[in-house]
Short mmCIF file of C-alpha atoms and ligand atoms in Angstrom, two decimals:
data_model
loop_
_atom_site.label_atom_id
_atom_site.label_comp_id
_atom_site.label_asym_id
_atom_site.label_seq_id
_atom_site.Cartn_x
_atom_site.Cartn_y
_atom_site.Cartn_z
CA MET A 17 107.99 -24.23 2.73
CA ALA A 18 105.00 -23.07 0.72
CA GLY A 19 103.79 -26.47 0.07
CA HIS A 20 104.20 -27.66 3.66
CA GLN A 21 101.82 -24.69 4.61
CA ARG A 22 99.23 -25.51 2.11
CA TYR A 23 99.36 -29.26 3.77
CA LEU A 24 98.79 -27.64 7.10
CA ARG A 25 96.06 -25.81 6.07
CA TYR A 26 94.27 -28.66 4.51
CA ILE A 27 94.87 -30.70 7.87
CA ILE A 28 93.37 -27.85 9.97
CA PHE A 29 90.40 -27.39 7.57
CA ALA A 30 89.55 -31.25 7.89
CA LEU A 31 89.98 -31.48 11.44
CA ILE A 32 87.71 -28.61 11.96
CA CYS A 33 85.08 -30.41 9.44
CA LEU A 34 85.26 -33.58 11.33
CA ILE A 35 84.70 -31.69 14.59
CA LEU A 36 81.80 -29.91 13.24
CA LEU A 37 80.61 -33.19 11.71
CA PHE A 38 80.80 -34.76 15.13
CA PHE A 39 78.88 -31.86 17.07
CA ILE A 40 75.93 -31.91 14.46
CA SER A 41 75.58 -35.64 14.36
CA SER A 42 75.84 -35.63 18.11
CA SER A 43 73.63 -33.11 18.97
CA SER A 44 70.80 -34.17 16.71
CA SER A 45 71.01 -37.55 18.07
CA VAL A 46 70.32 -36.52 21.66
CA PRO A 47 66.77 -35.22 21.32
CA SER A 48 65.87 -37.37 18.48
CA ALA A 49 62.81 -38.64 20.39
CA GLN A 50 59.93 -37.89 18.25
CA TRP A 51 56.28 -36.53 19.31
CA PRO A 52 53.95 -39.25 19.30
CA SER A 53 52.18 -38.80 15.98
CA TYR A 54 48.22 -38.69 16.72
CA LYS A 55 46.42 -40.98 14.20
CA PRO A 56 42.46 -41.48 15.07
CA ASP A 57 41.24 -44.87 15.40
CA GLY A 58 41.15 -46.08 11.93
CA ALA A 59 42.67 -43.28 9.92
CA ASN A 60 45.64 -43.69 7.75
CA GLU A 61 46.10 -40.85 6.01
CA ALA A 62 48.75 -38.11 7.52
CA GLU A 63 46.66 -35.39 9.18
CA THR A 64 48.70 -32.38 7.40
CA SER A 65 48.47 -33.83 4.30
CA PRO A 66 47.95 -30.98 1.91
CA GLN A 67 45.75 -32.60 -0.59
CA SER A 68 42.42 -31.77 -1.42
CA PRO A 69 39.84 -34.27 -0.01
CA LYS A 70 38.52 -36.83 -2.41
CA GLU A 71 35.12 -36.70 -3.74
CA GLY A 72 32.56 -37.84 -1.58
CA GLN A 73 34.87 -38.78 1.13
CA GLU A 74 34.58 -37.43 4.50
CA GLN A 75 37.41 -34.97 5.52
CA PRO A 76 39.92 -36.18 8.13
CA LYS A 77 39.24 -34.27 11.35
CA PRO A 78 41.60 -31.77 11.80
CA THR A 79 43.82 -32.48 15.17
CA THR A 80 45.53 -30.42 17.44
CA THR A 81 48.14 -31.56 20.07
CA PRO A 82 47.79 -35.58 20.96
CA SER A 83 45.70 -35.81 23.93
CA ASP A 84 46.25 -39.22 25.16
CA ASN A 85 44.79 -39.27 28.66
CA LYS A 86 42.61 -42.04 28.34
CA LYS A 87 45.56 -44.49 28.35
CA LEU A 88 46.77 -43.03 31.88
CA PRO A 89 46.16 -45.70 34.32
CA PRO A 90 43.18 -45.13 36.49
CA ALA A 91 43.76 -43.22 39.64
CA THR A 92 40.41 -44.20 41.28
CA ALA A 93 40.06 -45.32 44.90
CA PRO A 94 39.20 -49.32 45.57
CA GLY A 95 36.34 -50.40 47.24
CA ASP A 96 32.30 -50.10 46.55
CA ARG A 97 30.74 -46.92 45.78
CA MET A 98 27.43 -45.32 47.37
CA ASN A 99 24.26 -44.96 46.05
CA ALA A 100 25.01 -41.41 45.48
CA THR A 101 25.21 -38.56 42.60
CA PHE A 102 26.19 -34.82 41.97
CA VAL A 103 23.04 -32.52 41.31
CA THR A 104 23.36 -29.23 39.59
CA LEU A 105 20.46 -27.01 38.70
CA ALA A 106 21.69 -25.01 35.96
CA ARG A 107 20.88 -22.83 32.68
CA ASN A 108 22.56 -23.42 28.95
CA SER A 109 24.26 -20.30 29.75
CA ASP A 110 25.64 -21.51 32.70
CA ILE A 111 28.02 -23.98 30.95
CA TRP A 112 31.22 -22.27 31.35
CA GLU A 113 30.73 -21.41 34.96
CA ILE A 114 29.54 -24.77 35.99
CA ALA A 115 32.60 -26.40 33.85
CA LYS A 116 34.77 -24.69 36.30
CA SER A 117 32.94 -26.22 39.18
CA ILE A 118 32.96 -29.61 37.79
CA ARG A 119 36.89 -29.32 37.02
CA HIS A 120 37.39 -28.38 40.75
CA VAL A 121 35.29 -31.14 41.99
CA GLU A 122 36.67 -33.72 39.75
CA ASP A 123 40.24 -32.68 40.58
CA ARG A 124 39.79 -32.57 44.05
CA PHE A 125 37.52 -35.57 44.76
CA ASN A 126 35.50 -37.32 41.93
CA ARG A 127 38.56 -38.28 39.40
CA LYS A 128 39.19 -40.93 42.26
CA PHE A 129 35.39 -41.92 42.82
CA ASN A 130 33.77 -41.40 39.43
CA TYR A 131 30.26 -40.52 40.94
CA ASP A 132 27.50 -39.85 38.42
CA TRP A 133 26.11 -36.03 37.79
CA VAL A 134 22.54 -35.27 37.27
CA PHE A 135 21.99 -31.95 35.56
CA LEU A 136 18.40 -30.34 35.91
CA ASN A 137 16.96 -27.46 33.89
CA ASP A 138 13.61 -25.75 33.63
CA ASP A 139 14.49 -25.87 29.61
CA ASP A 140 16.01 -28.45 27.42
CA PHE A 141 19.65 -28.54 27.85
CA ASP A 142 21.66 -27.85 24.36
CA ASP A 143 24.34 -30.22 22.87
CA GLU A 144 27.24 -28.05 23.89
CA PHE A 145 26.34 -28.28 27.36
CA LYS A 146 25.67 -31.74 27.31
CA LYS A 147 29.30 -32.22 25.42
CA VAL A 148 31.13 -30.23 27.78
CA THR A 149 29.66 -31.19 30.76
CA SER A 150 29.89 -35.09 29.87
CA ALA A 151 33.55 -34.79 28.77
CA LEU A 152 34.46 -33.23 32.09
CA VAL A 153 32.88 -35.84 34.64
CA SER A 154 34.32 -38.98 35.41
CA GLY A 155 31.19 -40.64 36.16
CA LYS A 156 27.97 -40.99 34.17
CA THR A 157 25.97 -38.01 33.39
CA LYS A 158 22.03 -37.33 33.04
CA TYR A 159 20.42 -34.53 32.01
CA GLY A 160 16.54 -34.01 33.14
CA LYS A 161 13.92 -31.38 32.20
CA ILE A 162 12.12 -30.06 34.99
CA PRO A 163 8.05 -30.58 34.66
CA LYS A 164 6.29 -27.62 34.45
CA GLU A 165 3.93 -27.99 37.43
CA HIS A 166 7.60 -28.15 39.55
CA TRP A 167 8.52 -24.63 37.86
CA SER A 168 5.16 -22.46 38.02
CA PHE A 169 3.01 -20.46 40.34
CA PRO A 170 0.73 -22.75 42.17
CA ASP A 171 -3.17 -21.81 41.47
CA PHE A 172 -3.70 -20.88 44.87
CA ILE A 173 -1.07 -17.82 44.73
CA ASP A 174 -2.52 -14.36 43.94
CA GLN A 175 -0.76 -13.04 40.88
CA ASP A 176 -1.57 -9.60 41.42
CA ARG A 177 -0.18 -9.47 45.22
CA ALA A 178 2.82 -11.40 43.79
CA ALA A 179 3.63 -8.89 41.13
CA LYS A 180 3.24 -6.22 43.78
CA VAL A 181 5.78 -7.61 46.22
CA ARG A 182 8.30 -7.88 43.44
CA GLU A 183 7.76 -4.30 42.42
CA GLU A 184 8.24 -3.34 46.08
CA MET A 185 11.27 -5.34 46.40
CA LYS A 186 12.77 -3.92 43.39
CA GLU A 187 12.35 -0.46 44.60
CA LYS A 188 13.89 -1.50 48.19
CA LYS A 189 16.57 -3.08 45.83
CA ILE A 190 16.45 -6.28 47.50
CA ILE A 191 18.68 -8.88 45.75
CA TYR A 192 16.97 -11.00 43.15
CA GLY A 193 13.71 -9.38 44.82
CA ASP A 194 11.87 -8.51 41.18
CA SER A 195 12.94 -11.90 39.73
CA ILE A 196 10.30 -14.49 39.05
CA SER A 197 12.87 -17.24 37.82
CA TYR A 198 14.85 -16.73 41.24
CA ARG A 199 11.67 -17.49 43.04
CA HIS A 200 10.86 -20.83 40.92
CA MET A 201 14.44 -21.54 41.42
CA CYS A 202 14.31 -21.49 45.35
CA ARG A 203 11.06 -23.55 45.43
CA TYR A 204 12.03 -26.24 43.51
CA GLU A 205 15.32 -26.44 45.30
CA SER A 206 13.24 -26.37 48.35
CA GLY A 207 10.80 -29.01 47.47
CA PHE A 208 11.20 -30.72 44.14
CA PHE A 209 14.82 -31.69 42.82
CA PHE A 210 14.87 -34.72 44.97
CA ARG A 211 11.63 -35.82 43.66
CA HIS A 212 12.70 -35.68 39.63
CA PRO A 213 12.63 -39.10 38.49
CA LEU A 214 16.57 -38.98 37.62
CA MET A 215 17.14 -38.29 41.25
CA LEU A 216 14.89 -41.57 42.40
CA ASP A 217 17.69 -43.73 41.48
CA TYR A 218 19.96 -42.30 44.11
CA GLU A 219 19.90 -42.01 47.94
CA TRP A 220 22.70 -39.36 48.37
CA TYR A 221 23.49 -36.11 46.90
CA TRP A 222 25.96 -33.58 46.90
CA ARG A 223 24.79 -30.23 45.11
CA VAL A 224 27.07 -28.13 43.11
CA GLU A 225 26.47 -24.53 41.83
CA PRO A 226 28.41 -22.79 39.08
CA SER A 227 31.58 -20.88 39.76
CA ILE A 228 32.27 -22.65 43.06
CA GLU A 229 35.78 -23.80 44.23
CA LEU A 230 37.47 -26.45 45.86
CA TYR A 231 40.82 -25.93 47.58
CA CYS A 232 41.89 -29.20 49.19
CA ASP A 233 42.17 -32.69 48.23
CA ILE A 234 39.14 -34.87 49.48
CA GLY A 235 40.80 -38.18 49.97
CA TYR A 236 37.86 -39.99 51.44
CA ASP A 237 34.26 -40.84 50.42
CA THR A 238 32.14 -38.21 51.75
CA PHE A 239 29.10 -40.04 51.05
CA LYS A 240 30.23 -43.04 52.61
CA PHE A 241 31.43 -40.88 55.73
CA MET A 242 27.71 -39.39 56.09
CA SER A 243 26.30 -43.09 55.92
CA GLU A 244 28.80 -44.47 58.27
CA ASN A 245 27.98 -41.83 60.84
CA ASN A 246 24.49 -41.50 60.70
CA LYS A 247 24.54 -37.98 59.03
CA LYS A 248 21.67 -36.92 56.81
CA TYR A 249 22.35 -33.20 56.28
CA SER A 250 25.77 -31.25 56.31
CA PHE A 251 27.25 -27.76 55.42
CA VAL A 252 30.61 -26.09 54.98
CA LEU A 253 29.28 -22.21 55.56
CA SER A 254 26.61 -20.77 57.75
CA LEU A 255 25.49 -17.19 57.86
CA TYR A 256 22.40 -15.04 58.86
CA GLU A 257 19.81 -14.30 56.12
CA TYR A 258 18.62 -11.45 54.71
CA VAL A 259 15.52 -10.84 56.97
CA GLU A 260 13.70 -8.56 54.16
CA THR A 261 13.45 -11.90 52.22
CA ILE A 262 11.90 -14.23 55.08
CA PRO A 263 9.72 -11.66 57.42
CA THR A 264 6.98 -14.46 58.00
CA LEU A 265 8.92 -17.61 57.40
CA TRP A 266 9.02 -18.37 60.99
CA ASP A 267 5.40 -17.87 61.58
CA ALA A 268 5.00 -20.31 58.82
CA VAL A 269 7.43 -23.00 60.60
CA LYS A 270 5.75 -22.26 63.94
CA ASN A 271 2.49 -23.21 62.38
CA PHE A 272 3.85 -26.49 60.69
CA THR A 273 4.98 -27.71 63.95
CA ALA A 274 1.80 -26.72 65.54
CA THR A 275 0.22 -28.77 63.07
CA TYR A 276 2.73 -31.84 62.90
CA PRO A 277 4.38 -31.93 66.45
CA GLN A 278 5.09 -35.61 65.36
CA HIS A 279 7.66 -34.44 63.01
CA VAL A 280 9.81 -32.67 65.44
CA ALA A 281 12.65 -34.48 66.22
CA GLU A 282 13.86 -34.96 69.85
CA GLY A 283 17.43 -33.53 70.55
CA ASN A 284 16.95 -31.34 67.45
CA SER A 285 19.18 -28.00 66.80
CA MET A 286 16.53 -25.48 67.87
CA LYS A 287 19.44 -23.72 69.70
CA PHE A 288 20.89 -23.19 66.42
CA LEU A 289 17.99 -21.38 64.95
CA SER A 290 16.78 -19.24 67.85
CA ASP A 291 17.95 -17.74 71.07
CA ASP A 292 14.34 -17.61 72.78
CA ASP A 293 13.51 -21.45 72.79
CA GLY A 294 11.71 -21.09 69.51
CA LYS A 295 9.48 -17.95 69.83
CA THR A 296 11.71 -16.18 67.18
CA TYR A 297 14.37 -17.01 64.62
CA ASN A 298 17.78 -15.72 64.71
CA HIS A 299 18.04 -15.98 60.74
CA CYS A 300 21.00 -18.70 61.01
CA HIS A 301 21.13 -21.06 58.13
CA PHE A 302 23.35 -23.36 56.21
CA TRP A 303 24.49 -22.17 52.91
CA SER A 304 22.62 -24.65 50.59
CA ASN A 305 24.85 -23.89 47.28
CA PHE A 306 27.04 -26.44 49.01
CA GLU A 307 25.08 -29.70 50.28
CA ILE A 308 25.71 -33.46 50.86
CA GLY A 309 22.59 -34.94 52.05
CA ASN A 310 20.26 -37.89 51.87
CA LEU A 311 17.59 -37.89 49.45
CA ASN A 312 15.22 -39.99 51.38
CA TRP A 313 15.04 -37.75 54.06
CA LEU A 314 13.99 -35.11 51.86
CA ARG A 315 11.49 -37.24 50.08
CA SER A 316 10.28 -38.58 53.59
CA GLU A 317 6.52 -37.90 54.82
CA ALA A 318 8.04 -35.22 57.44
CA TYR A 319 9.88 -33.09 55.04
CA ILE A 320 7.01 -33.13 52.54
CA ASP A 321 4.38 -31.92 54.74
CA TYR A 322 7.04 -29.39 56.08
CA PHE A 323 7.28 -28.00 52.39
CA ASN A 324 3.59 -28.36 51.62
CA SER A 325 2.85 -26.48 54.56
CA LEU A 326 5.49 -23.65 53.91
CA ASP A 327 4.32 -23.61 50.07
CA LYS A 328 0.70 -23.12 51.21
CA ALA A 329 1.87 -19.99 53.19
CA GLY A 330 3.01 -18.34 49.71
CA GLY A 331 6.05 -17.01 51.07
CA PHE A 332 8.05 -18.33 48.24
CA PHE A 333 6.23 -15.74 46.04
CA TYR A 334 4.72 -13.09 48.42
CA GLU A 335 8.28 -12.98 50.08
CA ARG A 336 11.25 -14.51 48.63
CA TRP A 337 12.08 -17.21 50.66
CA GLY A 338 15.36 -19.03 49.91
CA ASP A 339 15.98 -22.44 49.83
CA ALA A 340 18.78 -22.11 52.22
CA PRO A 341 16.60 -21.18 54.95
CA VAL A 342 13.97 -23.69 54.24
CA HIS A 343 16.43 -26.49 54.07
CA SER A 344 18.31 -25.52 57.11
CA ILE A 345 15.22 -24.91 59.43
CA ALA A 346 14.22 -28.48 58.26
CA ALA A 347 17.38 -30.11 59.03
CA ALA A 348 17.55 -28.41 62.58
CA LEU A 349 14.11 -29.07 63.56
CA MET A 350 13.21 -32.75 62.09
CA LEU A 351 16.96 -34.10 62.41
CA LYS A 352 18.51 -35.13 65.66
CA LYS A 353 21.84 -32.95 66.41
CA GLU A 354 24.02 -35.88 65.65
CA GLU A 355 22.50 -36.13 61.86
CA LEU A 356 24.26 -32.81 61.04
CA HIS A 357 27.60 -32.45 60.13
CA PHE A 358 29.88 -29.60 59.32
CA PHE A 359 32.57 -30.36 56.74
CA ASN A 360 35.65 -28.50 58.11
CA ASP A 361 37.98 -30.67 55.41
CA ILE A 362 35.77 -29.66 52.33
CA ALA A 363 37.41 -26.19 51.73
CA TYR A 364 34.89 -24.34 49.72
CA TYR A 365 34.10 -20.96 47.66
CA HIS A 366 30.88 -19.41 46.31
CA VAL A 367 30.62 -15.75 45.96
CA PRO A 368 31.44 -14.06 48.33
CA PHE A 369 32.39 -16.54 51.06
CA THR A 370 35.28 -18.92 51.75
CA HIS A 371 35.59 -21.89 54.26
CA CYS A 372 39.30 -22.45 54.48
CA PRO A 373 39.69 -25.16 57.06
CA THR A 374 41.05 -24.00 60.30
CA GLY A 375 44.64 -25.63 61.11
CA GLU A 376 47.96 -25.11 59.20
CA GLN A 377 48.93 -28.87 59.48
CA TYR A 378 45.63 -30.17 58.13
CA ARG A 379 46.04 -27.57 54.76
CA LEU A 380 49.53 -28.44 54.29
CA GLU A 381 48.70 -32.54 54.45
CA HIS A 382 45.72 -31.61 51.78
CA LYS A 383 47.51 -29.59 49.47
CA CYS A 384 44.78 -26.62 50.15
CA HIS A 385 45.39 -23.56 48.15
CA CYS A 386 43.08 -21.18 49.96
CA ASN A 387 44.19 -18.21 51.77
CA PRO A 388 43.30 -18.88 55.88
CA LYS A 389 42.69 -15.12 56.37
CA ASP A 390 39.50 -15.69 53.96
CA ASN A 391 37.81 -18.05 56.26
CA PHE A 392 34.50 -17.05 57.26
CA ASP A 393 33.83 -19.40 59.85
CA TRP A 394 34.75 -17.30 63.16
CA ASN A 395 33.80 -14.05 61.41
CA GLY A 396 31.06 -12.33 63.43
CA TYR A 397 28.40 -12.96 60.58
CA SER A 398 28.62 -16.49 60.59
CA CYS A 399 26.84 -18.85 62.51
CA THR A 400 29.21 -21.83 62.61
CA SER A 401 30.57 -20.84 65.84
CA ARG A 402 26.86 -21.13 67.22
CA PHE A 403 27.06 -24.65 65.88
CA PHE A 404 29.93 -25.48 67.45
CA GLU A 405 28.59 -24.14 70.87
CA THR A 406 24.82 -25.88 70.54
CA ASN A 407 26.68 -28.87 69.59
CA GLY A 408 29.03 -28.94 72.62
CA MET A 409 32.02 -29.11 70.04
CA THR A 410 35.55 -27.81 70.76
CA LYS A 411 36.49 -25.47 67.94
CA PRO A 412 39.83 -26.32 65.65
CA GLU A 413 42.96 -25.23 67.30
CA GLY A 414 43.97 -22.04 65.80
CA TYR A 415 40.37 -20.46 65.16
CA GLU A 416 41.13 -17.43 67.51
CA GLN A 417 43.84 -16.17 65.17
CA GLU A 418 40.89 -16.17 62.33
CA GLN A 419 38.47 -14.12 63.92
N1 LIG B 508 17.63 -24.17 34.95
C1 LIG B 508 17.64 -22.84 35.70
N2 LIG B 508 18.48 -22.93 36.50
C2 LIG B 508 18.68 -21.66 37.62
C3 LIG B 508 17.96 -20.60 36.92
N3 LIG B 508 18.19 -19.60 37.90
C4 LIG B 508 19.06 -20.07 38.89
N4 LIG B 508 19.52 -21.38 38.54
C5 LIG B 508 20.25 -22.31 39.17
O1 LIG B 508 20.13 -22.22 40.23
C6 LIG B 508 21.56 -22.39 41.21
C7 LIG B 508 21.16 -20.89 42.29
O2 LIG B 508 21.06 -19.90 41.28
P1 LIG B 508 22.23 -18.87 41.68
O3 LIG B 508 21.85 -17.71 40.38
O4 LIG B 508 23.39 -19.14 41.67
O5 LIG B 508 21.68 -18.18 42.80
P2 LIG B 508 22.65 -17.64 44.17
O6 LIG B 508 23.59 -18.47 44.61
O7 LIG B 508 21.76 -17.37 45.09
O8 LIG B 508 23.31 -16.32 43.71
P3 LIG B 508 24.67 -15.98 43.03
O9 LIG B 508 25.44 -15.18 44.01
O10 LIG B 508 24.36 -15.31 41.62
O11 LIG B 508 25.56 -17.45 42.75
C8 LIG B 508 22.37 -22.36 40.24
O12 LIG B 508 23.09 -23.76 40.12
C9 LIG B 508 21.79 -21.72 39.13
O13 LIG B 508 22.57 -22.19 37.98
C10 LIG B 508 16.83 -20.56 36.09
O14 LIG B 508 16.04 -19.91 35.98
N5 LIG B 508 16.80 -21.83 35.34
C1 LIG B 509 19.59 -46.23 45.36
O1 LIG B 509 18.53 -45.73 46.14
C2 LIG B 509 17.12 -45.48 45.69
C3 LIG B 509 16.73 -44.77 46.66
O2 LIG B 509 16.52 -45.25 47.91
C4 LIG B 509 16.95 -46.80 45.57
O3 LIG B 509 15.39 -46.76 44.79
C5 LIG B 509 17.42 -47.58 44.39
O4 LIG B 509 16.89 -49.16 44.38
C6 LIG B 509 18.95 -47.67 44.90
N1 LIG B 509 20.01 -48.50 44.29
C7 LIG B 509 20.64 -49.17 44.44
C8 LIG B 509 21.35 -49.83 43.45
O5 LIG B 509 20.82 -49.71 45.59
C1 LIG B 510 -1.51 -22.65 59.25
O1 LIG B 510 -1.63 -23.82 58.82
C2 LIG B 510 -3.22 -24.01 58.43
C3 LIG B 510 -3.14 -25.60 57.89
O2 LIG B 510 -2.20 -25.63 57.00
C4 LIG B 510 -3.71 -23.18 57.39
O3 LIG B 510 -5.15 -23.58 57.33
C5 LIG B 510 -3.34 -21.90 58.26
O4 LIG B 510 -3.73 -20.64 57.23
C6 LIG B 510 -1.97 -21.29 58.70
N1 LIG B 510 -1.78 -20.56 59.15
C7 LIG B 510 -0.88 -19.51 59.01
C8 LIG B 510 -0.99 -18.12 59.67
O5 LIG B 510 0.05 -19.57 57.89
MG1 LIG B 511 25.20 -19.54 43.34
#
């Protein structure tokens, strides 16, 4: 009997061993797919080789997880491209904030179109800025330095008077009121960016600032839309300007229109700017941190005469004129009202305002991730309602719920 039991024990032991072996081998055979091993071009050595590098030889570059995204199939839209570029004015210190903006623009639009991107700076861009931004942009990137004469006080400006204004504005706590560089920036965006040598290669621009966000997919070529529909200037957000920064801007505009009546378009959008047929300015303007527009219009004699006329009045330095009202007034007076466009479908954020498209169906179809409650369009401080009314446009369905 004892011998019998011993046999039985052997058999059970052997069976358990077999079952265990089976499980071990089968479980290890299922996820046997290996992580692709990353080898930089032309390198044969194992990356993790603990051997010390040989004398006089370059050390193999350390690698992290494999990144093979260059091998993904192209997801670009078919068809030809417009003569267009993105443009950003930035400092080297804006690098991570502009990186965020680029990521949004690429994900929602430009990965399908691969438009170029021009970066402008009053200083030299450093290598890190160029490296990071050129890696993010799917089109060509170009880096330009602003000539000194486009970023300095014109000789007709009285320095003492300008300095006194900055002091006063600082005391009144007007945002950027004591900043010299902010004034150069506003003047540059008003009168010079479109004349930079790098911008002369293009007809259309889309301005992008640091820290902006895009909330919906844009599935069509917005530049082509502008061109095919005879648009010259566009916006997503509009609002009332801070009066203290532009007390005499409208006087300068009236002086311009009196001197150059030929530059004022028939069928313009004066009603958007003024409630008394041009006597006074209601401070409505398009927010210029987003713009898609036509560079040849900005380079036209009409616009240049306008800019020079305002510049001579000195308000960029004796007040704190922003490029937003300067562009907006030009677009509203020197273009026909049909040449302006409101991009309801470009969902956008620049601190502190959001444009989230009105209409749930649209938002769902375009994978929008903005909260419709944040939409500024129908708020009392927005001028977008006025834009709709002066153009006889019907407001999108559902706007009453967002007021
Ligand atoms: N190169 C350069 N770019 C500047 C300078 N000041 C502002 N900018 C850029 O000009 C644009 C407008 O400046 P912002 O500081 O964003 O002005 P803002 O939008 O009125 O104010 P924020 O609410 O601070 O965004 C941005 O693209 C900035 O990166 C400057 O001194 N040098
Ligand atoms: C793009 O537009 C600019 C400005 O109008 C022009 O000088 C340039 O020749 C155009 N380029 C192409 C490829 O059409
Ligand atoms: C109006 O414009 C003319 C010509 O540019 C200029 O000489 C004059 O000083 C301007 N007046 C005001 C009030 O800006
Ligand atoms: Mg900004």
